[in-house]
GROMACS .gro file of C-alpha atoms in nm:
model
  123
    1MET     CA    1  -1.183   2.165  -1.124
    2GLU     CA    2  -1.316   1.895  -0.883
    3ARG     CA    3  -1.226   1.633  -1.163
    4ARG     CA    4  -0.894   1.760  -1.273
    5LEU     CA    5  -0.829   1.737  -0.856
    6ALA     CA    6  -0.994   1.386  -0.881
    7VAL     CA    7  -0.734   1.271  -1.140
    8SER     CA    8  -0.424   1.421  -1.036
    9VAL     CA    9  -0.473   1.236  -0.696
   10GLY     CA   10  -0.545   0.951  -0.879
   11GLU     CA   11  -0.238   0.910  -1.044
   12ALA     CA   12  -0.012   1.047  -0.773
   13ALA     CA   13  -0.114   0.789  -0.567
   14ARG     CA   14  -0.093   0.536  -0.786
   15SER     CA   15   0.274   0.632  -0.939
   16ALA     CA   16   0.345   0.650  -0.553
   17ARG     CA   17   0.182   0.281  -0.508
   18MET     CA   18   0.403   0.163  -0.780
   19ARG     CA   19   0.748   0.321  -0.686
   20ALA     CA   20   0.647   0.154  -0.318
   21GLY     CA   21   0.589  -0.179  -0.495
   22LEU     CA   22   0.203  -0.214  -0.316
   23THR     CA   23  -0.112  -0.364  -0.474
   24GLN     CA   24  -0.435  -0.142  -0.451
   25ALA     CA   25  -0.540  -0.353  -0.195
   26ASP     CA   26  -0.253  -0.284   0.041
   27VAL     CA   27  -0.287   0.062   0.049
   28ALA     CA   28  -0.681   0.044   0.100
   29GLU     CA   29  -0.606  -0.177   0.419
   30ARG     CA   30  -0.351   0.023   0.530
   31ILE     CA   31  -0.563   0.368   0.507
   32GLY     CA   32  -0.899   0.161   0.599
   33ILE     CA   33  -1.101   0.186   0.301
   34ALA     CA   34  -1.249  -0.099   0.060
   35SER     CA   35  -0.974  -0.180  -0.222
   36GLU     CA   36  -1.303  -0.149  -0.495
   37VAL     CA   37  -1.320   0.221  -0.351
   38TYR     CA   38  -0.930   0.320  -0.372
   39GLY     CA   39  -0.942   0.155  -0.732
   40ARG     CA   40  -1.226   0.412  -0.805
   41MET     CA   41  -0.987   0.678  -0.614
   42GLU     CA   42  -0.698   0.585  -0.814
   43ARG     CA   43  -0.847   0.613  -1.179
   44GLY     CA   44  -0.979   0.928  -1.042
   45ARG     CA   45  -1.353   0.931  -1.022
   46MET     CA   46  -1.409   1.017  -0.681
   47MET     CA   47  -1.251   1.259  -0.442
   48PRO     CA   48  -1.106   1.095  -0.141
   49SER     CA   49  -1.261   1.278   0.189
   50VAL     CA   50  -0.946   1.488   0.381
   51PRO     CA   51  -0.879   1.223   0.640
   52THR     CA   52  -0.820   0.924   0.367
   53LEU     CA   53  -0.614   1.206   0.178
   54PHE     CA   54  -0.416   1.228   0.471
   55ARG     CA   55  -0.393   0.881   0.587
   56LEU     CA   56  -0.318   0.833   0.206
   57CYS     CA   57  -0.006   1.046   0.191
   58VAL     CA   58   0.106   0.891   0.543
   59ALA     CA   59   0.059   0.551   0.380
   60LEU     CA   60   0.222   0.617   0.078
   61GLN     CA   61   0.478   0.882   0.219
   62LEU     CA   62   0.337   1.116  -0.051
   63SER     CA   63   0.353   1.484  -0.008
   64ALA     CA   64   0.026   1.639   0.005
   65ASP     CA   65   0.155   1.891  -0.262
   66VAL     CA   66   0.215   1.599  -0.489
   67GLY     CA   67  -0.126   1.414  -0.445
   68LEU     CA   68  -0.322   1.771  -0.510
   69GLY     CA   69  -0.121   1.838  -0.806
   70LEU     CA   70   0.039   2.169  -0.685
   71VAL     CA   71   0.381   2.043  -0.758
   72THR     CA   72   0.569   1.740  -0.926
   73ALA     CA   73   0.766   1.433  -0.771
   74ALA     CA   74   1.086   1.538  -0.916
   75SER     CA   75   1.072   1.923  -0.816
   76VAL     CA   76   1.038   1.819  -0.442
   77GLY     CA   77   1.226   1.481  -0.513
   78ALA     CA   78   1.073   1.182  -0.561
   79GLY     CA   79   1.335   0.977  -0.287
   80LEU     CA   80   1.167   1.199  -0.007
   81TRP     CA   81   1.021   0.947   0.212
   82GLU     CA   82   1.217   0.667   0.054
   83GLU     CA   83   1.412   0.467   0.362
   84ASP     CA   84   1.725   0.263   0.258
   85SER     CA   85   1.592  -0.044   0.421
   86ARG     CA   86   1.528  -0.358   0.198
   87ASP     CA   87   1.352  -0.533   0.478
   88LYS     CA   88   1.128  -0.857   0.357
   89ASP     CA   89   0.851  -0.727   0.586
   90HIS     CA   90   0.760  -0.446   0.362
   91LEU     CA   91   0.716  -0.703   0.073
   92PRO     CA   92   0.383  -0.706  -0.116
   93GLU     CA   93   0.430  -1.120  -0.092
   94MET     CA   94   0.464  -1.078   0.279
   95ARG     CA   95   0.185  -0.855   0.336
   96ARG     CA   96  -0.012  -1.079   0.160
   97LEU     CA   97   0.099  -1.371   0.353
   98LEU     CA   98   0.020  -1.213   0.655
   99ARG     CA   99  -0.319  -1.134   0.578
  100THR     CA  100  -0.366  -1.454   0.528
  101LEU     CA  101  -0.222  -1.642   0.843
  102ARG     CA  102  -0.427  -1.351   1.055
  103ARG     CA  103  -0.741  -1.532   0.901
  104MET     CA  104  -0.610  -1.905   1.034
  105SER     CA  105  -0.686  -2.117   1.328
  106ARG     CA  106  -0.424  -2.206   1.549
  107GLY     CA  107  -0.432  -2.540   1.450
  108GLN     CA  108  -0.375  -2.434   1.055
  109LEU     CA  109  -0.082  -2.211   1.208
  110LYS     CA  110   0.071  -2.448   1.331
  111LEU     CA  111   0.065  -2.632   1.021
  112VAL     CA  112   0.174  -2.407   0.804
  113ASN     CA  113   0.457  -2.338   1.044
  114GLN     CA  114   0.520  -2.703   1.058
  115VAL     CA  115   0.541  -2.696   0.624
  116ALA     CA  116   0.768  -2.370   0.626
  117ALA     CA  117   0.999  -2.563   0.891
  118SER     CA  118   1.071  -2.854   0.688
  119ILE     CA  119   1.136  -2.662   0.342
  120LEU     CA  120   1.372  -2.410   0.471
  121PRO     CA  121   1.793  -2.517   0.501
  122GLN     CA  122   1.857  -2.636   0.780
  123ARG     CA  123   2.139  -2.406   1.043
   0.00000   0.00000   0.00000
């Protein structure tokens, strides 16, 4: 039973992650666990704790009923949590860039900003 539940949670998480256009590292960062741990969870090799499952559902905008395999995404409407916003801040590339920028020194950030300004079209 526990194995089937772990697989169900993993399949639902993977489906929701793919629908959101996120990487495993993106989700792991959002819920506060190591990406390797998230990968095992998504493959159904481990069950998340209840607090981690809660954070997972919030981060992926996933119904707990779907995550636990009690209902299908189609029966509750896959678009239940979707927003119409196509904001660039939610793109995986933008999140990866922001993670990289956060690790840079002030001087490095200044240089990256100058490079970006030089390649953008002038208004």
